[in-house]
PDB file of C-alpha atoms in Angstrom:
ATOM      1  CA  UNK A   1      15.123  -5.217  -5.978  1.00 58.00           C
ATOM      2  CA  UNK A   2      15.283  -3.490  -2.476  1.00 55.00           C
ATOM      3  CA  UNK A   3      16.503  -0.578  -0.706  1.00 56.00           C
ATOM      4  CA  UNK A   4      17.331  -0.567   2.989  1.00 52.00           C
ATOM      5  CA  UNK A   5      16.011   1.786   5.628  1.00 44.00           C
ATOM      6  CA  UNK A   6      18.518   4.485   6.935  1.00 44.00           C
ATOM      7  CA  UNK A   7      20.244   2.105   8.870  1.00 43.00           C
ATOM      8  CA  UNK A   8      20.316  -1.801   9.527  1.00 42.00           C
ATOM      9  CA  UNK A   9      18.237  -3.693  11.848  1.00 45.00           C
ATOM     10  CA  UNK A  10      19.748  -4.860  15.259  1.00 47.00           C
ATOM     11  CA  UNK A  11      17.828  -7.254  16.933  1.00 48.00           C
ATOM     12  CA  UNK A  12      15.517  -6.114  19.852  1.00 54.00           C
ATOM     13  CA  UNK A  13      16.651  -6.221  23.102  1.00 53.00           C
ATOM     14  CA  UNK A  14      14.305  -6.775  26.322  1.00 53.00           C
ATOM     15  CA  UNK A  15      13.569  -2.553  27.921  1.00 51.00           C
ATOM     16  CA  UNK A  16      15.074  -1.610  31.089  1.00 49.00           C
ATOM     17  CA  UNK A  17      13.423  -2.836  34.088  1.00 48.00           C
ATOM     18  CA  UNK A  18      12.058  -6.038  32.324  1.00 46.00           C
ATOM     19  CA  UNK A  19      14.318  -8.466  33.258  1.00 52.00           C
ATOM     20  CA  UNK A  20      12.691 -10.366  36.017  1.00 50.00           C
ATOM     21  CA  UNK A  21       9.637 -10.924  33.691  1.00 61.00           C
ATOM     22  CA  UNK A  22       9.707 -12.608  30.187  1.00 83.00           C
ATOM     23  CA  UNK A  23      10.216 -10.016  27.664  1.00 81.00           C
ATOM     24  CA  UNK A  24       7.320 -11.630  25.527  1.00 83.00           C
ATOM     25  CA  UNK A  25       5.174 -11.698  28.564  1.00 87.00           C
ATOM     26  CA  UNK A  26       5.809  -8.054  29.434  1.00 86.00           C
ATOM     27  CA  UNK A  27       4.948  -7.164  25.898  1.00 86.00           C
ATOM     28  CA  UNK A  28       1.691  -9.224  25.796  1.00 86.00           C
ATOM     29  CA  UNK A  29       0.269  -7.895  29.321  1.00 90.00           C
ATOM     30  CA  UNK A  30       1.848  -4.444  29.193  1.00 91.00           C
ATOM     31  CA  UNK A  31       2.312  -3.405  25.720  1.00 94.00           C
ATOM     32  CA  UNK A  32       2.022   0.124  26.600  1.00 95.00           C
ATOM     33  CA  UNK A  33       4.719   0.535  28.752  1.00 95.00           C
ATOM     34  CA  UNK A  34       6.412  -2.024  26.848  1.00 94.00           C
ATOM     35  CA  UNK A  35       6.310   0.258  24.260  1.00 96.00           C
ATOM     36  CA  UNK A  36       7.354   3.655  26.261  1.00 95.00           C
ATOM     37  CA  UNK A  37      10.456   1.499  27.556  1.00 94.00           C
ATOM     38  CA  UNK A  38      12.190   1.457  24.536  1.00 95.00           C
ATOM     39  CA  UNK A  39      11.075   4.840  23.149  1.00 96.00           C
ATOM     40  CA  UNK A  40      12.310   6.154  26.289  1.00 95.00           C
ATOM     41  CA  UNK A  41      16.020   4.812  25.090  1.00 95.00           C
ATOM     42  CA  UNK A  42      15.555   6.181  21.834  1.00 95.00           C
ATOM     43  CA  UNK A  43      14.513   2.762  20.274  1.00 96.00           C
ATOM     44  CA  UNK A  44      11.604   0.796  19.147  1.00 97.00           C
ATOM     45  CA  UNK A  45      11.163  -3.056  20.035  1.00 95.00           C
ATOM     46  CA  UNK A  46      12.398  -4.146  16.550  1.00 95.00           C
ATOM     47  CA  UNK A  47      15.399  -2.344  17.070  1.00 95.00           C
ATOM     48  CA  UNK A  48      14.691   1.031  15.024  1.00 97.00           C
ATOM     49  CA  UNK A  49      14.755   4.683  15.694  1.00 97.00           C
ATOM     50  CA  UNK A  50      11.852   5.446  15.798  1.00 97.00           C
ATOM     51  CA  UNK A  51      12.581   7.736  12.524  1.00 97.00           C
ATOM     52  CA  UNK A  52      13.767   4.444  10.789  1.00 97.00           C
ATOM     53  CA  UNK A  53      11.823   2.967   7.864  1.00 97.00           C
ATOM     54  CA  UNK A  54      12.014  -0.355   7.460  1.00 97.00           C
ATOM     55  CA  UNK A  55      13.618  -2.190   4.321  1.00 96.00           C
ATOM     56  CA  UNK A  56      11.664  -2.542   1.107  1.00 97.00           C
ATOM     57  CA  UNK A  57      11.554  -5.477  -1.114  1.00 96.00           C
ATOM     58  CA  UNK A  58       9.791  -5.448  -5.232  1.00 97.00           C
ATOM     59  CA  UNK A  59       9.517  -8.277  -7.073  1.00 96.00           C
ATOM     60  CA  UNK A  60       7.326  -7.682 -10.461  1.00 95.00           C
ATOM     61  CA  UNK A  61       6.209 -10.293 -12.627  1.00 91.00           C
ATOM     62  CA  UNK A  62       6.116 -13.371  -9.920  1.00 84.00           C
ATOM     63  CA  UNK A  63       2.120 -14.924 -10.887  1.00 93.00           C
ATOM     64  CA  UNK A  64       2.277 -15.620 -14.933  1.00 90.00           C
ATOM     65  CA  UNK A  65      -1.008 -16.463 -14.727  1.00 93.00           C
ATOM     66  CA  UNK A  66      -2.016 -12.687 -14.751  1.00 96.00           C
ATOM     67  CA  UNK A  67      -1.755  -9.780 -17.032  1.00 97.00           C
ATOM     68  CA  UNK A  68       0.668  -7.864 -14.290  1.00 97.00           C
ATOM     69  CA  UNK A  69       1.978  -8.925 -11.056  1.00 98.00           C
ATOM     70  CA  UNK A  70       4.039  -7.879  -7.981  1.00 97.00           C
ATOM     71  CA  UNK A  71       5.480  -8.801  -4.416  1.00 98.00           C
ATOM     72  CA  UNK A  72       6.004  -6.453  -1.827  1.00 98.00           C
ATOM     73  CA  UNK A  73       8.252  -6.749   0.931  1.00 98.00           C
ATOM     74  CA  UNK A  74       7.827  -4.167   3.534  1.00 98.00           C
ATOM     75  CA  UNK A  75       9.381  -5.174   6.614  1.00 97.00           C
ATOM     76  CA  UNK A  76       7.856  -8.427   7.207  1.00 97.00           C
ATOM     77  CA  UNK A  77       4.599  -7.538   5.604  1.00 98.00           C
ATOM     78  CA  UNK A  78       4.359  -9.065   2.569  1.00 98.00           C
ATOM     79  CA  UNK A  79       1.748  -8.066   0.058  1.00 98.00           C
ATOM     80  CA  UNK A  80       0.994  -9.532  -3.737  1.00 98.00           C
ATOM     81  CA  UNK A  81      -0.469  -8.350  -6.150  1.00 98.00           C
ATOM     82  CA  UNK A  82      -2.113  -9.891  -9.207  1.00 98.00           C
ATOM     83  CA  UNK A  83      -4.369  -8.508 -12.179  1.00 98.00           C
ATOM     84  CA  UNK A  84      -6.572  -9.831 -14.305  1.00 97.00           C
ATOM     85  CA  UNK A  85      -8.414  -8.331 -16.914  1.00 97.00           C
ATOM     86  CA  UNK A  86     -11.985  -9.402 -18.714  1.00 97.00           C
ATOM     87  CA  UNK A  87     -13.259  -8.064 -21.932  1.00 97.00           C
ATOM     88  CA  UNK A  88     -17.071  -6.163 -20.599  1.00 97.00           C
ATOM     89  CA  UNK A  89     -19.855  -3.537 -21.960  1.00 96.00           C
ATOM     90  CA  UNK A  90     -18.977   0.016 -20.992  1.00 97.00           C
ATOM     91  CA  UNK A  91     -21.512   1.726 -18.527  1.00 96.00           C
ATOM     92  CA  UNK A  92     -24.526   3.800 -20.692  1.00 95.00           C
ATOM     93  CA  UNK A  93     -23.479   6.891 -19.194  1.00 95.00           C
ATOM     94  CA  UNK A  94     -19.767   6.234 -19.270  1.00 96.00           C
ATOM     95  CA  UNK A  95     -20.069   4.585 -22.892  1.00 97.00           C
ATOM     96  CA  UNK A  96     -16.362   5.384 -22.993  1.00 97.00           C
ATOM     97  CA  UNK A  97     -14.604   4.283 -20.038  1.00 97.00           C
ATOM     98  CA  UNK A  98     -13.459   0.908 -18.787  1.00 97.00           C
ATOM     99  CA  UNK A  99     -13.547  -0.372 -15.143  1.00 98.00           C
ATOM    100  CA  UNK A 100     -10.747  -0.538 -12.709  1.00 98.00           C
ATOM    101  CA  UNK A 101     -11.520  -2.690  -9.499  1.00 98.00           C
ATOM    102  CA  UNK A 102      -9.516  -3.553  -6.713  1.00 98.00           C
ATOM    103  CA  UNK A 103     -10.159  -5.662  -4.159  1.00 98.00           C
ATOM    104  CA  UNK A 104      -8.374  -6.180  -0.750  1.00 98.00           C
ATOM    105  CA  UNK A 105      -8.088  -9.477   1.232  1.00 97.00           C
ATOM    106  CA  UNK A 106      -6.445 -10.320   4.380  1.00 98.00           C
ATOM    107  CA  UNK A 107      -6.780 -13.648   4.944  1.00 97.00           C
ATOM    108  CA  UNK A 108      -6.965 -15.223   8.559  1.00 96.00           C
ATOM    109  CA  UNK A 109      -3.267 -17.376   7.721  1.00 96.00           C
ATOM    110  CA  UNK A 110      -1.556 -13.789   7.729  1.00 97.00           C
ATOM    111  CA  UNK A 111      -2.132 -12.718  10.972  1.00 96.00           C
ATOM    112  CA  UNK A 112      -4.151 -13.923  14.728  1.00 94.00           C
ATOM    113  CA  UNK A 113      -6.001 -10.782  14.369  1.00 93.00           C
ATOM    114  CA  UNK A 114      -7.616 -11.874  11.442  1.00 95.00           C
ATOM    115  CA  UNK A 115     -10.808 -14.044  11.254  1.00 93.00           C
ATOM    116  CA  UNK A 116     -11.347 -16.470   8.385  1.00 93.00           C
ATOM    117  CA  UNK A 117     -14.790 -15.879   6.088  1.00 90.00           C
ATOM    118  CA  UNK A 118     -15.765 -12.840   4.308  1.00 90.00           C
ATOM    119  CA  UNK A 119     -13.737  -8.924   4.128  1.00 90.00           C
ATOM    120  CA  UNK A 120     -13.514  -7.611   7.328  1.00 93.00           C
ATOM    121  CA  UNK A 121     -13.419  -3.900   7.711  1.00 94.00           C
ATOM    122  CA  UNK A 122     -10.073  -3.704   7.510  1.00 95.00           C
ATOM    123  CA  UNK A 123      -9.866  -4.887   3.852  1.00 97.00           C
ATOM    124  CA  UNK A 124     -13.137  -3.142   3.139  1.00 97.00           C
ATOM    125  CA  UNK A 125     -11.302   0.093   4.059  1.00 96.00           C
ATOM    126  CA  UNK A 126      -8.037  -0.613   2.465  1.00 97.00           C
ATOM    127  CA  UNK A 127      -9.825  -1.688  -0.698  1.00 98.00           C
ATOM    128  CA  UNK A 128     -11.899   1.613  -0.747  1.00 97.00           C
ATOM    129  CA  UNK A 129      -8.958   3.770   0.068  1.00 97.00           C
ATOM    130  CA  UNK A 130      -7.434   2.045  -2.990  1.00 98.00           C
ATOM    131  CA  UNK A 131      -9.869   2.808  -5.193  1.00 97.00           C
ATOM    132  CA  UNK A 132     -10.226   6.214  -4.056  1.00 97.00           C
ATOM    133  CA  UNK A 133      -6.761   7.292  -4.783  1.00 97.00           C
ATOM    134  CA  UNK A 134      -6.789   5.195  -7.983  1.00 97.00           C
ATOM    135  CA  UNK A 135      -9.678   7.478  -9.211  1.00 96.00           C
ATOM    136  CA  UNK A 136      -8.574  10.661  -7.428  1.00 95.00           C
ATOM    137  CA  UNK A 137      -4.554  10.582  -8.904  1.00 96.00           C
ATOM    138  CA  UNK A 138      -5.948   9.438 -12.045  1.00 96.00           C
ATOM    139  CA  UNK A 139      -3.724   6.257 -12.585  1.00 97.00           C
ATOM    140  CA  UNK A 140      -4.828   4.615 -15.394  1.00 97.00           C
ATOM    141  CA  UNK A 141      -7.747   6.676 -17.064  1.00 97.00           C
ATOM    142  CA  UNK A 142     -10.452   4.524 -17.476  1.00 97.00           C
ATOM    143  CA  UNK A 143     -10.743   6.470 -21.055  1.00 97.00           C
ATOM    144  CA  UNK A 144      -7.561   4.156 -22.666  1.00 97.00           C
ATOM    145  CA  UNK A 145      -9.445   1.299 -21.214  1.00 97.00           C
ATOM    146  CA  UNK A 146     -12.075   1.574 -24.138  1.00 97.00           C
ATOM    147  CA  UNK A 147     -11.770  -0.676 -26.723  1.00 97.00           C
ATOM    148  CA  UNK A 148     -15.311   0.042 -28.830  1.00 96.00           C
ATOM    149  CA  UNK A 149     -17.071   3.240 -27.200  1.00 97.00           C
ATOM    150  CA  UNK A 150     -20.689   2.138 -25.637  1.00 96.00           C
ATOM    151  CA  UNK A 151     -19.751  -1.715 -27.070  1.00 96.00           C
ATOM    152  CA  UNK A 152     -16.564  -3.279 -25.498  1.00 97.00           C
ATOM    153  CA  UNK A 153     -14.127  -1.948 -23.065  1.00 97.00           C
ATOM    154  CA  UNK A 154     -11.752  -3.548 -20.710  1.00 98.00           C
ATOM    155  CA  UNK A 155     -12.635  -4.132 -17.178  1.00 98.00           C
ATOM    156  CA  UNK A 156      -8.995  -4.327 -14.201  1.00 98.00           C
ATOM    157  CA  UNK A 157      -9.497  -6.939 -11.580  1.00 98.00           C
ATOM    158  CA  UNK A 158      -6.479  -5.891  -9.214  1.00 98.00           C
ATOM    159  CA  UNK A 159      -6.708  -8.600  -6.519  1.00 98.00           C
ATOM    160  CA  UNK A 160      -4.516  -7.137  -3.362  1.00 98.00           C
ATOM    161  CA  UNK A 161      -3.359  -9.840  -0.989  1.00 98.00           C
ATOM    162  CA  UNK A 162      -1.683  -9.985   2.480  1.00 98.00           C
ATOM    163  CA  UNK A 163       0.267 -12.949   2.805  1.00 97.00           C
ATOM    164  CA  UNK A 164       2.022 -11.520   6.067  1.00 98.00           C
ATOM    165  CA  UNK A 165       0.475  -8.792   8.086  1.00 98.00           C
ATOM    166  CA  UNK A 166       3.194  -6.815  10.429  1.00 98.00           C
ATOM    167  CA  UNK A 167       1.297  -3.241  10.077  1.00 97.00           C
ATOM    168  CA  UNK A 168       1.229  -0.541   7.316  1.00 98.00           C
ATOM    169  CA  UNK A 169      -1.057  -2.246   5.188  1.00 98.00           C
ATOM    170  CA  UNK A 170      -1.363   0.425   2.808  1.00 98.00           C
ATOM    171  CA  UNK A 171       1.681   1.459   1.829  1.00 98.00           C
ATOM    172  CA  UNK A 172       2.637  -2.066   1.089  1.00 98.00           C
ATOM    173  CA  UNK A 173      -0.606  -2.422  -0.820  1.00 98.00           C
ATOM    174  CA  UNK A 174      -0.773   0.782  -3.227  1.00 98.00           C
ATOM    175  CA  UNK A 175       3.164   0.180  -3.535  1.00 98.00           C
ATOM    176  CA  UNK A 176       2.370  -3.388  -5.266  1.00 98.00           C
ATOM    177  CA  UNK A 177      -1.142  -1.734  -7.072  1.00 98.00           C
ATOM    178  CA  UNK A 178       1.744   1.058  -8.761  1.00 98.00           C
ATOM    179  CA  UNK A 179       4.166  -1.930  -9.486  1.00 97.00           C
ATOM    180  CA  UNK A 180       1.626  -4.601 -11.035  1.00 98.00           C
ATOM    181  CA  UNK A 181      -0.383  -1.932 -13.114  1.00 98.00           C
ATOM    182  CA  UNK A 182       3.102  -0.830 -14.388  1.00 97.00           C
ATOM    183  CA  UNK A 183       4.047  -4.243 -15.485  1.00 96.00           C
ATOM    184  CA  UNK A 184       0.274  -4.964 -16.754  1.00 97.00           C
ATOM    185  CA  UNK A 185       0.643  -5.902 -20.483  1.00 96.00           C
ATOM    186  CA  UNK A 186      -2.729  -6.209 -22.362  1.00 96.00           C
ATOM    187  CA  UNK A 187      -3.788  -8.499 -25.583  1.00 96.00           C
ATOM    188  CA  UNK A 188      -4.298  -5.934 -28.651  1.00 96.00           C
ATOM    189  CA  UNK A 189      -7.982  -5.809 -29.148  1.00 96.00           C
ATOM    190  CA  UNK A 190      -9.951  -6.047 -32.289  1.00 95.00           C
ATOM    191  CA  UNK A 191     -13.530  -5.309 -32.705  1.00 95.00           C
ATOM    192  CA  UNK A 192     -15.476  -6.584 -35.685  1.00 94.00           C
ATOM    193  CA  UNK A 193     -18.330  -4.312 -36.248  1.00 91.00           C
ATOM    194  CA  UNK A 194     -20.091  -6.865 -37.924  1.00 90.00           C
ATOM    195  CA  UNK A 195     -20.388  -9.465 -35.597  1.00 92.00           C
ATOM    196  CA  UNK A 196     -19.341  -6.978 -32.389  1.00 91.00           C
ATOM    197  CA  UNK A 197     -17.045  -9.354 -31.326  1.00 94.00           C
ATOM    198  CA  UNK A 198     -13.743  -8.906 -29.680  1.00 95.00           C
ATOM    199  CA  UNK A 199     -10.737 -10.471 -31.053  1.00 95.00           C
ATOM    200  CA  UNK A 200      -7.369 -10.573 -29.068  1.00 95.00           C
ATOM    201  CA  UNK A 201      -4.215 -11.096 -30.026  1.00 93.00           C
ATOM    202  CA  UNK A 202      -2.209 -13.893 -29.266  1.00 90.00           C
ATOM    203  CA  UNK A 203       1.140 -12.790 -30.038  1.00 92.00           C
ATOM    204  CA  UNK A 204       0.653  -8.708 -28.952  1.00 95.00           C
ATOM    205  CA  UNK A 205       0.312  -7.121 -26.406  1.00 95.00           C
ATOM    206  CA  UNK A 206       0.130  -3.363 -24.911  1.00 95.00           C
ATOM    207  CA  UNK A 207       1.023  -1.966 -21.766  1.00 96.00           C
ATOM    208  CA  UNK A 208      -1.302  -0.066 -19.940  1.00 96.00           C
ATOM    209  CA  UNK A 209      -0.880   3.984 -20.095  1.00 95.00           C
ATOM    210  CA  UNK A 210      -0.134   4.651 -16.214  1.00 96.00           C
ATOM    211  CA  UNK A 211      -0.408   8.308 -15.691  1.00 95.00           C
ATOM    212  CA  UNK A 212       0.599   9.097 -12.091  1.00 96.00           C
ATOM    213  CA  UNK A 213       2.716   7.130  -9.630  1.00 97.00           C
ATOM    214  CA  UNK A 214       1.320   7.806  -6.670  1.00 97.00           C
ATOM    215  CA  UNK A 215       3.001   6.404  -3.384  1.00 97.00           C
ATOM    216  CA  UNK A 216       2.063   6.547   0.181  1.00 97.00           C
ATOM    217  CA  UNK A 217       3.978   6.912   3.134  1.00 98.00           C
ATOM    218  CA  UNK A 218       2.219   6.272   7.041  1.00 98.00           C
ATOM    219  CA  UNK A 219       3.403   7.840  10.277  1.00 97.00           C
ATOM    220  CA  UNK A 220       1.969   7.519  14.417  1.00 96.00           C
ATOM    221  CA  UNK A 221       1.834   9.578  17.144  1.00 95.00           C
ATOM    222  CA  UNK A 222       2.235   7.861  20.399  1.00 94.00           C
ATOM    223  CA  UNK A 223       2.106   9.710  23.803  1.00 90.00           C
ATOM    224  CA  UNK A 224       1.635  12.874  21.963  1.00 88.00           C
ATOM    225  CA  UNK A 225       5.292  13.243  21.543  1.00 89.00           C
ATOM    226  CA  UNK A 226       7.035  10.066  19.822  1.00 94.00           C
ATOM    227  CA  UNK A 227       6.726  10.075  15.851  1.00 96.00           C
ATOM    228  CA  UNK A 228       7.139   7.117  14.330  1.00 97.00           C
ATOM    229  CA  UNK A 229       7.844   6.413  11.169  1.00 98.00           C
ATOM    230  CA  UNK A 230       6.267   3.669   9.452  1.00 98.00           C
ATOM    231  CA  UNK A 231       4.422   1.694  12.213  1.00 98.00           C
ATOM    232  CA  UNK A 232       4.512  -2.271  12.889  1.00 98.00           C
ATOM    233  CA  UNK A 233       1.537  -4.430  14.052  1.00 97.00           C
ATOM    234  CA  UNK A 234       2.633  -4.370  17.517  1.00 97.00           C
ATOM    235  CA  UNK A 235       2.719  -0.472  17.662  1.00 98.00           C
ATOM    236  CA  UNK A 236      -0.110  -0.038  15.243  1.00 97.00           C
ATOM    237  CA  UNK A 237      -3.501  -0.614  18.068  1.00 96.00           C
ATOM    238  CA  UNK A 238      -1.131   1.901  20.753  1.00 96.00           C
ATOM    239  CA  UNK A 239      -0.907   4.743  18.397  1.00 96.00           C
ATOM    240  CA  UNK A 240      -2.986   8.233  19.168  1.00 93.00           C
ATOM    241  CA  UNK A 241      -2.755   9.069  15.620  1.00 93.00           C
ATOM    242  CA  UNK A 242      -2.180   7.709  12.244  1.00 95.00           C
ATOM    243  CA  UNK A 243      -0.828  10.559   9.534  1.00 95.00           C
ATOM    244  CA  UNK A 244      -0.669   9.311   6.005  1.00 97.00           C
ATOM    245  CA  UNK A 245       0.700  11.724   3.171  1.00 97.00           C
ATOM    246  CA  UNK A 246       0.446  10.067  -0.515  1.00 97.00           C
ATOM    247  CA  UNK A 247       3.222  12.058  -2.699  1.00 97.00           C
ATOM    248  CA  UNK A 248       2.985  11.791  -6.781  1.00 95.00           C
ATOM    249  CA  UNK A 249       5.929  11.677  -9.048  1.00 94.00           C
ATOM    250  CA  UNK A 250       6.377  15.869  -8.926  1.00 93.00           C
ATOM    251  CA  UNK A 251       7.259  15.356  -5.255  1.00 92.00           C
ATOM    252  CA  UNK A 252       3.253  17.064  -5.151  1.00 94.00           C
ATOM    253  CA  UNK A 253       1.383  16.070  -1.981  1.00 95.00           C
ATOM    254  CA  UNK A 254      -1.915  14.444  -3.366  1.00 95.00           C
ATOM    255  CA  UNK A 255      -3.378  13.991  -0.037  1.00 93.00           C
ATOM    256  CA  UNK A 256      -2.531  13.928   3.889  1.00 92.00           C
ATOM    257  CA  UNK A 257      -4.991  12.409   6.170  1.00 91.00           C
ATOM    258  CA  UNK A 258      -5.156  12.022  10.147  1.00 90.00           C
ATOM    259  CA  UNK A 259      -6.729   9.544  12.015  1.00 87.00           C
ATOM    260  CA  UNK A 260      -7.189   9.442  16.062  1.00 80.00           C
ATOM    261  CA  UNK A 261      -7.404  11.819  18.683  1.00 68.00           C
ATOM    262  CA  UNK A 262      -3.634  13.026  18.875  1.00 59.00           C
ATOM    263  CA  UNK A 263      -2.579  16.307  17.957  1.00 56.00           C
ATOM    264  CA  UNK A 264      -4.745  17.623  15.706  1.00 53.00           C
ATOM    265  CA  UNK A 265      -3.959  20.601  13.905  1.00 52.00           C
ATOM    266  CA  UNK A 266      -0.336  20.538  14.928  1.00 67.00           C
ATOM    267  CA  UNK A 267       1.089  22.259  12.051  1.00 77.00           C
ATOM    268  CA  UNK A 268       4.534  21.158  12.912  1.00 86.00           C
ATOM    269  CA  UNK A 269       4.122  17.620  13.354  1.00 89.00           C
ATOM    270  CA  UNK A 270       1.887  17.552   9.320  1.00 89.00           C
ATOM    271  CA  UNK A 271       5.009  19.838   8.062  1.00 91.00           C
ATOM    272  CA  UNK A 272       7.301  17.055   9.513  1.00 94.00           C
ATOM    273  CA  UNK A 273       5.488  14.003   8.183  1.00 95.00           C
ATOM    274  CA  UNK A 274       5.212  15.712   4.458  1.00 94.00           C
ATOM    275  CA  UNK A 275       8.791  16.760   4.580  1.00 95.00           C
ATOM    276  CA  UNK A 276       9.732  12.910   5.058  1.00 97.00           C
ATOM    277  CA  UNK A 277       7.197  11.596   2.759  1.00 97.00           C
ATOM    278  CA  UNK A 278       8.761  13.358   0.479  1.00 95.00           C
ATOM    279  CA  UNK A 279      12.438  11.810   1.439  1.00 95.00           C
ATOM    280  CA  UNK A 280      11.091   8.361   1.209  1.00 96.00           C
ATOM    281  CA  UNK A 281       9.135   8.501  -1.676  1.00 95.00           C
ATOM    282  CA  UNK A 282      12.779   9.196  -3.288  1.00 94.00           C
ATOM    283  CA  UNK A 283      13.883   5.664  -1.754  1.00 94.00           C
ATOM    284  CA  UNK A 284      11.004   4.100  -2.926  1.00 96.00           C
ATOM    285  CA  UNK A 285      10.901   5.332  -6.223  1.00 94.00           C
ATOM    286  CA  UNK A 286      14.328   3.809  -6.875  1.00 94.00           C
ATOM    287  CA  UNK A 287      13.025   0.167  -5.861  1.00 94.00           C
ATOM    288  CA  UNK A 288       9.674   0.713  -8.349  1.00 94.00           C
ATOM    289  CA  UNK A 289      12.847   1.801 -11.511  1.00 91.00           C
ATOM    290  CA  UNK A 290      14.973  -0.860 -10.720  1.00 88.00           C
ATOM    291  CA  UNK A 291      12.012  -3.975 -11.723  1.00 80.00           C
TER     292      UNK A 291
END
């Protein structure tokens, strides 16, 4: 399913004042004032205001070779999703929780600016701001991942990919997270006591117990006076400030975070950015009910 941003989007048009250089030139030597050319009109270089999310695309279900699965579509980032899950012995302090790990990869075939060979920072970060929220909003409580207390317990590999990278990597990725731990079905779980073995199910299965939906929604600040709403690649390495908010299903902010050296402690600008958090988490919620 999808939902479209507040309005469709035209195709970009060269700025004022570019036309006896190659647009694509201009961009890639002066992507600054590339950048202030079109803001300066009122529009951003793929055509939106620069208030104007982009469309969102969910597709849940798509790998049936894991327990829970989903494609995101934001923009032209494209993010799936996949989880697998493995039968493991609880933690001896934690004798009655499970494990929930995701992991974060952008490959080098999604985008110049990545390298091929191991995580770069950027996935290291997106994985750990993953996990952090995962454990922070509570999502699935490790607790009803238990399937034997101190003997046999479930363990969540949630395996994040980027297939296309066009900016706002996380919202695409804890958007897919939500969507594939929501479709997650698990084999019922036996445990004999005499032989402490684990027998599953062919023919049953459970669906996980997700708590809280939380959703995230990213913002810039560019020349200290442009917000922009949901930020491409291209903008992404111009910005003074990234401002994420991450909304639950109450409409409750569960966290806001700032990044940069723009406007810090501009009370206005944080009001603004929860205010449409808020607004699009409404959108996006309707694409997550409608898989």
């Amino acid at each position: 399913m999808s939902t479209d941003a507040s309005m469709s989007t035209p195709t970009s048009v060269p700025p004022a004042g570019a036309s006896q250089l190659d647009a694509k030139t201009f961009q890639r030597l002066h992507p600054r004032a590339y950048l202030e050319r079109f803001l300066s009109e009122g529009i951003r270089p793929d055509g939106r205001e620069p208030t104007t999310w982009r469309d969102v695309s969910l597709n849940a279900g798509s790998i049936s070779t894991a327990e829970g699965s989903a494609l995101v579509r934001l923009g032209n980032t494209t993010i799936v999703c996949g989880i697998k899950a493995e039968i493991a012995e609880p933690d001896l302090d934690r004798p009655e929780h499970g494990f929930i790990v995701p992991n974060v990869d952008l490959p080098a075939i999604c985008s110049p600016k990545f390298k091929p060979g191991p995580p770069g920072e950027e996935a290291q970060i997106l994985s750990e701001r993953i996990n952090a929220i995962l454990i922070q909003a509570d999502v699935v409580p490790t607790a009803s991942l238990c399937i034997e207390p101190g003997k046999a317990c479930w363990v969540l590999y949630i395996d994040i990919t980027c297939i296309n990278y066009d900016g706002n990597a996380f919202d695409a990725c804890l958007l897919a997270t939500i969507a594939a731990l929501r479709a997650t079905h698990l084999s019922k779980p036996t445990f004999d006591e005499e032989t402490e073995r684990v027998t599953c199910s062919e023919t049953e299965k459970l669906p996980l117990q997700v708590k809280r939906i939380p959703l995230s929604t990213t913002f810039g600040v560019f020349d200290s006076k442009h917000l922009l709403y949901d930020p491409t690649a291209f903008e992404e390495p111009l910005l003074e400030t990234s401002i994420n908010v991450i909304t639950d299903e109450k409409q409750q902010i569960l966290s806001s975070s700032q990044l940069g050296l723009g406007p810090r402690g501009d009370s206005a600008i944080l009001q603004r950015c929860m205010s449409a958090a808020k607004e699009r988490r409404s959108a996006l919620e309707k694409v997550l009910n409608e898989i």
